[in-house]
mmCIF file of the N, C-alpha and C atoms, coordinates in Angstrom:
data_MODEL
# 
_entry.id   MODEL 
# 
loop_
_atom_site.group_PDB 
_atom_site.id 
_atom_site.type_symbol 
_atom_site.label_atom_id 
_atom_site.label_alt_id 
_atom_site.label_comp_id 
_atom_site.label_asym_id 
_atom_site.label_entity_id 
_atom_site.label_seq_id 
_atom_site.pdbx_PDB_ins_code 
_atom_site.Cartn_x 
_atom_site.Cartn_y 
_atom_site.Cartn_z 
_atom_site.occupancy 
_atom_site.B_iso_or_equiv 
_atom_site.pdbx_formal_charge 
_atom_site.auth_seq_id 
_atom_site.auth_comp_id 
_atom_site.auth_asym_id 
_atom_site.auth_atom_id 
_atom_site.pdbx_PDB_model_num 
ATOM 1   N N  . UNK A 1 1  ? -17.237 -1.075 -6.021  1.00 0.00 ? 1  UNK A N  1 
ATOM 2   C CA . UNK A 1 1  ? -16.893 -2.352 -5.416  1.00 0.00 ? 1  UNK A CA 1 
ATOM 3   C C  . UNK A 1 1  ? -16.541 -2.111 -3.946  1.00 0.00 ? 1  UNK A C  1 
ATOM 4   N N  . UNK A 1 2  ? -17.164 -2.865 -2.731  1.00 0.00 ? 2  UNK A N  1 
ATOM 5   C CA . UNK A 1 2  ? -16.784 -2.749 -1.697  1.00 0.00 ? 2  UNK A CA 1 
ATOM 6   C C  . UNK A 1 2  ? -15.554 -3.016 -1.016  1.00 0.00 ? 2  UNK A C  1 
ATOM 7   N N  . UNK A 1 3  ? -14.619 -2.383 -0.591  1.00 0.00 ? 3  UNK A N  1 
ATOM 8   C CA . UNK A 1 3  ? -14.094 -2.854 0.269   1.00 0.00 ? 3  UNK A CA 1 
ATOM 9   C C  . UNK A 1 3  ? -14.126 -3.400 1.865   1.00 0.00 ? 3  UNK A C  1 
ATOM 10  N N  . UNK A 1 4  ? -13.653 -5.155 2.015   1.00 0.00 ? 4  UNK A N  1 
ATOM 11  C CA . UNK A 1 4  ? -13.608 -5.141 3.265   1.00 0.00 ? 4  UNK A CA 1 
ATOM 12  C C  . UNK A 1 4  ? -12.150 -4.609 4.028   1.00 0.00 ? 4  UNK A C  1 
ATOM 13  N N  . UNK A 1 5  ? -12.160 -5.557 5.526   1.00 0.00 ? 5  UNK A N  1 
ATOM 14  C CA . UNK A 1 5  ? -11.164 -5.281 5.937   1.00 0.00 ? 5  UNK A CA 1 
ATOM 15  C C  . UNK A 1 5  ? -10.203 -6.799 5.370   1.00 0.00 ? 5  UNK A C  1 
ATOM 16  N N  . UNK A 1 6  ? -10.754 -7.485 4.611   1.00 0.00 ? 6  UNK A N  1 
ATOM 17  C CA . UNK A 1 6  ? -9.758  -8.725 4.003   1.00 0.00 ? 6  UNK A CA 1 
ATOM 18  C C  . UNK A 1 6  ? -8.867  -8.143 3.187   1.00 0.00 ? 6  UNK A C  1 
ATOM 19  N N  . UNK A 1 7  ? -9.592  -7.266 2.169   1.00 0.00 ? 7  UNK A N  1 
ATOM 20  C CA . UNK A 1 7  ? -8.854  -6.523 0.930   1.00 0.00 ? 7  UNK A CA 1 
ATOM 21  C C  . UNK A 1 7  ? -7.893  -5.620 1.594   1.00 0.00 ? 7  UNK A C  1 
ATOM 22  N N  . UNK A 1 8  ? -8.113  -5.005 2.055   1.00 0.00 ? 8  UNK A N  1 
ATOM 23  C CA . UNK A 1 8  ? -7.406  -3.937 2.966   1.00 0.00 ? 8  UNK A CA 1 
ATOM 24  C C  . UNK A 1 8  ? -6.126  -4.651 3.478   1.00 0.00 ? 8  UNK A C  1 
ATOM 25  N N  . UNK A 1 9  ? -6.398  -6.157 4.035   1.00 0.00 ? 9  UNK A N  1 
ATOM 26  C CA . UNK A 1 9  ? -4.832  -6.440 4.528   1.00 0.00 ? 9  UNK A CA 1 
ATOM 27  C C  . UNK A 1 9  ? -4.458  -7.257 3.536   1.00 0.00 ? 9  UNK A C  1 
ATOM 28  N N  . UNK A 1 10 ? -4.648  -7.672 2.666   1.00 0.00 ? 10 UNK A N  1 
ATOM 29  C CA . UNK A 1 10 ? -4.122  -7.859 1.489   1.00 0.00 ? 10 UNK A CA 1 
ATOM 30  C C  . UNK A 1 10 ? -3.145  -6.902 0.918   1.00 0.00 ? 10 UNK A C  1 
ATOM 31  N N  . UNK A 1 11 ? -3.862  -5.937 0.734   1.00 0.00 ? 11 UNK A N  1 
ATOM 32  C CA . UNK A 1 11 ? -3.495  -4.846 -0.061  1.00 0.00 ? 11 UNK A CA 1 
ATOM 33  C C  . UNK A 1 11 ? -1.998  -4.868 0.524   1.00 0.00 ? 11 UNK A C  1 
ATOM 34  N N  . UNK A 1 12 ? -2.625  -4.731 2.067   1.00 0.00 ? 12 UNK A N  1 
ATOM 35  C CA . UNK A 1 12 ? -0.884  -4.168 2.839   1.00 0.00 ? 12 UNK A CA 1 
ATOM 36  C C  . UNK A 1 12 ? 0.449   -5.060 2.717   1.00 0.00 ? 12 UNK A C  1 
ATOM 37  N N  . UNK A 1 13 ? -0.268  -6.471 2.927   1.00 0.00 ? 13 UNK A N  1 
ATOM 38  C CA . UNK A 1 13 ? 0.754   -7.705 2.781   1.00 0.00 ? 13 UNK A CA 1 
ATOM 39  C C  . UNK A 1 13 ? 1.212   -7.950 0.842   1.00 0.00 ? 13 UNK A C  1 
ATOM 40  N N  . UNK A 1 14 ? 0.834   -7.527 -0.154  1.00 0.00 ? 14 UNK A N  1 
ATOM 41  C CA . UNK A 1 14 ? 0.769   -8.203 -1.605  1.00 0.00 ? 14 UNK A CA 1 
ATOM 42  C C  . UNK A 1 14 ? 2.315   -7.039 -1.667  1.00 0.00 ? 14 UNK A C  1 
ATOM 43  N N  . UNK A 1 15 ? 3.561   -8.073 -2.350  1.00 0.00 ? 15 UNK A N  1 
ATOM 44  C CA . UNK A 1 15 ? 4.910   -7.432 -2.460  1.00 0.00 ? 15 UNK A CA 1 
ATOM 45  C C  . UNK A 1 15 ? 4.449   -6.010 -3.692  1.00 0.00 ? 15 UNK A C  1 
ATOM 46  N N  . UNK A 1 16 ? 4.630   -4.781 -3.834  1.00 0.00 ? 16 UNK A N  1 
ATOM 47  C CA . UNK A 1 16 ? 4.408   -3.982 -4.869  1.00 0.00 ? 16 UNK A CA 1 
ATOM 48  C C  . UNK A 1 16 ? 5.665   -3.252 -5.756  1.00 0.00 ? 16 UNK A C  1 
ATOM 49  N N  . UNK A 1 17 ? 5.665   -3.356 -7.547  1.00 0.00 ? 17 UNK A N  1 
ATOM 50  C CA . UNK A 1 17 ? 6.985   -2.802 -7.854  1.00 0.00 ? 17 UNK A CA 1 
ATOM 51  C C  . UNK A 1 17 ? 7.141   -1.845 -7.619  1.00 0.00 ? 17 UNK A C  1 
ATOM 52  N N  . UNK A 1 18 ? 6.334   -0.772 -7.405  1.00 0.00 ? 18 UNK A N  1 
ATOM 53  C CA . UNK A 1 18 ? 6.582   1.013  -7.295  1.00 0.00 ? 18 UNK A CA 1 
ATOM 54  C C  . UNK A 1 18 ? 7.322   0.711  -5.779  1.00 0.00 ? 18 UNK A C  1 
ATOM 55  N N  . UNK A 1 19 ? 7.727   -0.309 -4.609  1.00 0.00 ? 19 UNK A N  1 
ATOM 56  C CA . UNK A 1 19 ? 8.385   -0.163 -3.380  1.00 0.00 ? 19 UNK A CA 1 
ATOM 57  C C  . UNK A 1 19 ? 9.161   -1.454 -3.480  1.00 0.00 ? 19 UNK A C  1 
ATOM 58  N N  . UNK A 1 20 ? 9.948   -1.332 -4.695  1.00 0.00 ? 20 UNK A N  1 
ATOM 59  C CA . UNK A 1 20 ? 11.081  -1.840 -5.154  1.00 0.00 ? 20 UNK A CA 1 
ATOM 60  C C  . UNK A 1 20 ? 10.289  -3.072 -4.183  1.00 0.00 ? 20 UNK A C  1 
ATOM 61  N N  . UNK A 1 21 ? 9.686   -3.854 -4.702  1.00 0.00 ? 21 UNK A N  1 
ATOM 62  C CA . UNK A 1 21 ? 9.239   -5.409 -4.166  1.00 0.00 ? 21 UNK A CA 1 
ATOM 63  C C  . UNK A 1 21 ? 8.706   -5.662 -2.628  1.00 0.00 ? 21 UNK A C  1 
ATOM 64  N N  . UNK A 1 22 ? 8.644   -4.836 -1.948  1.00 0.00 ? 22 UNK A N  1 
ATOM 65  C CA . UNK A 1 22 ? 8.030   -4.847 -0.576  1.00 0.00 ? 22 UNK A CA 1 
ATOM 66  C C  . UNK A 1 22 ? 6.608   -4.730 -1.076  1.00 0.00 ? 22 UNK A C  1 
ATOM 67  N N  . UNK A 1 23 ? 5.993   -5.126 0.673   1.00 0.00 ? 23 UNK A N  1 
ATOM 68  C CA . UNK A 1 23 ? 4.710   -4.984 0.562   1.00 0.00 ? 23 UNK A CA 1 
ATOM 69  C C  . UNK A 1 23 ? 4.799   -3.167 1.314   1.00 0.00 ? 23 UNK A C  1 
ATOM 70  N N  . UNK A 1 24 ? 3.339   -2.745 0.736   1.00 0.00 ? 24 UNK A N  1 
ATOM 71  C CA . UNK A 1 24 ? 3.137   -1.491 1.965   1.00 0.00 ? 24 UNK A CA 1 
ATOM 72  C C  . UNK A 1 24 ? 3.497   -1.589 3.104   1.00 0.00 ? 24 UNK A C  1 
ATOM 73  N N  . UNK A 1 25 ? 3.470   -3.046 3.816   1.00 0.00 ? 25 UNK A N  1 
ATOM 74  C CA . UNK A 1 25 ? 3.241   -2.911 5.098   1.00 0.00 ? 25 UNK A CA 1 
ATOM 75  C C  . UNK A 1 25 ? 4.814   -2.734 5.864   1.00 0.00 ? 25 UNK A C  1 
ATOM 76  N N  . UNK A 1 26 ? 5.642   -3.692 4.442   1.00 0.00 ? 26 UNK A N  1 
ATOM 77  C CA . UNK A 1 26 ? 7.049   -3.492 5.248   1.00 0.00 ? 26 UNK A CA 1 
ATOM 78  C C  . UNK A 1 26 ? 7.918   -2.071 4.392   1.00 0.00 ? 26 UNK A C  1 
ATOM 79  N N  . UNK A 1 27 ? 6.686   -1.652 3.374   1.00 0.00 ? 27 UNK A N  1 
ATOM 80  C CA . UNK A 1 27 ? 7.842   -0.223 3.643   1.00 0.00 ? 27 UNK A CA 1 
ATOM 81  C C  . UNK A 1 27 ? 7.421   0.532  4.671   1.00 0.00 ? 27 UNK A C  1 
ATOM 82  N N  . UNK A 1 28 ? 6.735   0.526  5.651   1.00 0.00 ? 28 UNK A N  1 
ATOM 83  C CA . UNK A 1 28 ? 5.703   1.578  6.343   1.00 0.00 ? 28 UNK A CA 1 
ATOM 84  C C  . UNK A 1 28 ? 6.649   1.289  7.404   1.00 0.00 ? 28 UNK A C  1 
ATOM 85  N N  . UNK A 1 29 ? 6.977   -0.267 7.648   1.00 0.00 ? 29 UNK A N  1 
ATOM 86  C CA . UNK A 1 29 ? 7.293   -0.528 8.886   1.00 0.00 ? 29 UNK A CA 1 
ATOM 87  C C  . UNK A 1 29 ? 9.040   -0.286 9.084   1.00 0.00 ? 29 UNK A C  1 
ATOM 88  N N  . UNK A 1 30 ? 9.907   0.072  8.085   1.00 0.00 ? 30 UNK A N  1 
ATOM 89  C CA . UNK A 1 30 ? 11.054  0.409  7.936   1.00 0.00 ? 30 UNK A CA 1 
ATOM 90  C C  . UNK A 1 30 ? 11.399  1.904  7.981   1.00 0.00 ? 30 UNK A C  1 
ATOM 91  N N  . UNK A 1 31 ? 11.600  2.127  8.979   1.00 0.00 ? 31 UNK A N  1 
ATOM 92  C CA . UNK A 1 31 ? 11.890  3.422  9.906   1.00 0.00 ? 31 UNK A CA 1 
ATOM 93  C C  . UNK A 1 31 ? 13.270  4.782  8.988   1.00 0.00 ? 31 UNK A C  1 
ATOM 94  N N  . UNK A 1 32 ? 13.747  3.961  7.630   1.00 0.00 ? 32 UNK A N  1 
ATOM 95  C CA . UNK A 1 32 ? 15.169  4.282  7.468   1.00 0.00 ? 32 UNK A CA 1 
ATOM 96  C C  . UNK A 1 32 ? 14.414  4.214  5.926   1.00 0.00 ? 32 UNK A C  1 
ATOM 97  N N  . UNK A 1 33 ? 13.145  4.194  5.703   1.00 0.00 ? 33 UNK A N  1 
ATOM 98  C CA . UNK A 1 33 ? 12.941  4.252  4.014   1.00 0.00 ? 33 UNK A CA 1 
ATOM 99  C C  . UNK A 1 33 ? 12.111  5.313  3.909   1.00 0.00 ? 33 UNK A C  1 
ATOM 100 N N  . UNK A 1 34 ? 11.938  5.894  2.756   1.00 0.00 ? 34 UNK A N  1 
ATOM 101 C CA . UNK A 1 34 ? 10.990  6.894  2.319   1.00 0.00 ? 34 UNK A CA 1 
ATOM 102 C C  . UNK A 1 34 ? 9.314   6.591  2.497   1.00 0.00 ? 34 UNK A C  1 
ATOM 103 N N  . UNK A 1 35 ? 8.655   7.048  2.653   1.00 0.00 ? 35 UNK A N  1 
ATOM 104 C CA . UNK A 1 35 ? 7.392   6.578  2.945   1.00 0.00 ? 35 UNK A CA 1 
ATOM 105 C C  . UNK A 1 35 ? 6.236   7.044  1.958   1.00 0.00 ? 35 UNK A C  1 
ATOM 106 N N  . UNK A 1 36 ? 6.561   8.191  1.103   1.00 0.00 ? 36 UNK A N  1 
ATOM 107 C CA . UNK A 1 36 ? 6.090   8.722  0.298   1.00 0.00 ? 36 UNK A CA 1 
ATOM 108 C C  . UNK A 1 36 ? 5.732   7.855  -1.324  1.00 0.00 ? 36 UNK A C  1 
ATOM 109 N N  . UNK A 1 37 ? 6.527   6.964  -1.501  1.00 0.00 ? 37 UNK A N  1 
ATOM 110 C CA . UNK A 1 37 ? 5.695   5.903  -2.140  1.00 0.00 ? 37 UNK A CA 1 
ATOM 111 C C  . UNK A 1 37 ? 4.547   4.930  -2.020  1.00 0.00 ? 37 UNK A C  1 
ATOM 112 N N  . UNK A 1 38 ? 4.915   4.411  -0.784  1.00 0.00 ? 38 UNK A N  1 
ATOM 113 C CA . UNK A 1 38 ? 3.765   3.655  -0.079  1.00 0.00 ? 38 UNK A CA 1 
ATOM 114 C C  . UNK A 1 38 ? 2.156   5.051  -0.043  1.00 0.00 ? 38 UNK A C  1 
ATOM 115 N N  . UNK A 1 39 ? 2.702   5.955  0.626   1.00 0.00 ? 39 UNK A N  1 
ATOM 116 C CA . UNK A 1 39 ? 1.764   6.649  0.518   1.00 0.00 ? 39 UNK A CA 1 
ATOM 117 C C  . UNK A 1 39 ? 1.137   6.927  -0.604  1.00 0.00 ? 39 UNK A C  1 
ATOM 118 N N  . UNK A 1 40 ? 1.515   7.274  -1.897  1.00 0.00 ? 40 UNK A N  1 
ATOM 119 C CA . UNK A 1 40 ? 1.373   7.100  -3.315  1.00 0.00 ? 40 UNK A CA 1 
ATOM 120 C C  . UNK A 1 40 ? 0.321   6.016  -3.640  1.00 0.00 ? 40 UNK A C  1 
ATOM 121 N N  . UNK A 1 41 ? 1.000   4.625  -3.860  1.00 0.00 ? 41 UNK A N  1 
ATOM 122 C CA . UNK A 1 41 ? 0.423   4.112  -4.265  1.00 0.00 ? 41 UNK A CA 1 
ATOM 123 C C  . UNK A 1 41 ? -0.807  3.616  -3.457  1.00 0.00 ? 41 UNK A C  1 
ATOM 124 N N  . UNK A 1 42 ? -1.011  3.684  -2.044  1.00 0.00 ? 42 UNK A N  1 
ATOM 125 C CA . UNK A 1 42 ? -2.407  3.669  -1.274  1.00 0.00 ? 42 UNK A CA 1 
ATOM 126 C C  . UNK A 1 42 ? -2.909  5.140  -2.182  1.00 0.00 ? 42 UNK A C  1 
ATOM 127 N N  . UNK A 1 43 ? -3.052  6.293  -2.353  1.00 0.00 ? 43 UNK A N  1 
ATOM 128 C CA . UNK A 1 43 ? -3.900  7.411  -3.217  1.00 0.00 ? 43 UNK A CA 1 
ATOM 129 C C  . UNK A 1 43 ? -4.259  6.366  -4.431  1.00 0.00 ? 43 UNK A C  1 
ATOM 130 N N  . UNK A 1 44 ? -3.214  6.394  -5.215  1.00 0.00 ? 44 UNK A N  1 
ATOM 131 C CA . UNK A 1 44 ? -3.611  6.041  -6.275  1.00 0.00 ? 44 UNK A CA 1 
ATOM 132 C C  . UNK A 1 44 ? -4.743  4.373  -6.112  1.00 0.00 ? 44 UNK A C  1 
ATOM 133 N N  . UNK A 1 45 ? -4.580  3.662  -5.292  1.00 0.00 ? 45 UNK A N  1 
ATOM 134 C CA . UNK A 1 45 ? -5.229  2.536  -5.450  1.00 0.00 ? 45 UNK A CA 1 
ATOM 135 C C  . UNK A 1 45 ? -6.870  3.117  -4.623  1.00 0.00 ? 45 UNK A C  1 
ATOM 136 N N  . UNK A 1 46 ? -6.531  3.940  -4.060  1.00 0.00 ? 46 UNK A N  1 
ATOM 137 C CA . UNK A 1 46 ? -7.736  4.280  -3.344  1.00 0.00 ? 46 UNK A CA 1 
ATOM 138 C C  . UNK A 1 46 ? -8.752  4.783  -4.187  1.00 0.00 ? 46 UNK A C  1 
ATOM 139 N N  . UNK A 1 47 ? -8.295  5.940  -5.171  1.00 0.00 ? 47 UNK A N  1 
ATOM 140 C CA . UNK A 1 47 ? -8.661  6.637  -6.523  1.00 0.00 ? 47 UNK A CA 1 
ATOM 141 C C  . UNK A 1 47 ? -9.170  5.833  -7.518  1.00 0.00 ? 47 UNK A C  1 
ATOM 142 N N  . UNK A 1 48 ? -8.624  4.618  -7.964  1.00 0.00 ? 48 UNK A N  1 
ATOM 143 C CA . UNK A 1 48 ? -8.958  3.545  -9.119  1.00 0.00 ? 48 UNK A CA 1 
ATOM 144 C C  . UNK A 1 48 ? -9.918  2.982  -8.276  1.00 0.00 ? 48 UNK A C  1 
ATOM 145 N N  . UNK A 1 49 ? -10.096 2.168  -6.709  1.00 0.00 ? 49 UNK A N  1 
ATOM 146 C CA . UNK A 1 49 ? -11.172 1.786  -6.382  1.00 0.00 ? 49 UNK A CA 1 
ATOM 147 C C  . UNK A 1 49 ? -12.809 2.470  -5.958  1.00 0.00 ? 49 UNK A C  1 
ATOM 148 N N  . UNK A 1 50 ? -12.325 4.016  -6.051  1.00 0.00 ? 50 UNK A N  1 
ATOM 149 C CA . UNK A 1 50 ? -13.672 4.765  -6.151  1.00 0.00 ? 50 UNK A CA 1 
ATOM 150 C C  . UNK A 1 50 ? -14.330 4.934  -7.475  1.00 0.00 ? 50 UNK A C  1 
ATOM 151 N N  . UNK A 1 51 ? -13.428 4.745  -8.204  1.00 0.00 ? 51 UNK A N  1 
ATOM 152 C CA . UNK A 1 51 ? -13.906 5.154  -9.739  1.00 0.00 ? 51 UNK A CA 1 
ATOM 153 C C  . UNK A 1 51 ? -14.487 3.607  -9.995  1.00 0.00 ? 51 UNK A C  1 
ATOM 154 N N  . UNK A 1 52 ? -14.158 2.471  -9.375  1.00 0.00 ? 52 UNK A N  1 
ATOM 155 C CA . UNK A 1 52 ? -15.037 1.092  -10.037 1.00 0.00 ? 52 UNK A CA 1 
ATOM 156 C C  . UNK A 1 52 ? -16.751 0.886  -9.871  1.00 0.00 ? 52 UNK A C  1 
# 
């Protein structure tokens, strides 16, 4: 399945539970949080969308 760049900012803006209810974009953008989840779940979503 292709990705555009629509999905892509979706992805970043949609709130996610693995970052306790933020989106990627505002754990990325919070200077004082761990970043290693966000990073996580972009692998893992990246991984499930190559395998479709």
């Amino acid at each position: 399945m292709p990705v555009d760049g629509w999905a892509i900012a979706a992805w970043f803006s949609i709130p996610a539970g693995s970052l306790d209810g933020l989106s990627p974009h505002e754990c990325l953008a919070d200077r004082h949080r761990d970043t290693e989840p966000a990073d996580q779940l972009a692998r893992s979503t990246a991984l499930r969308r190559s395998a479709a």
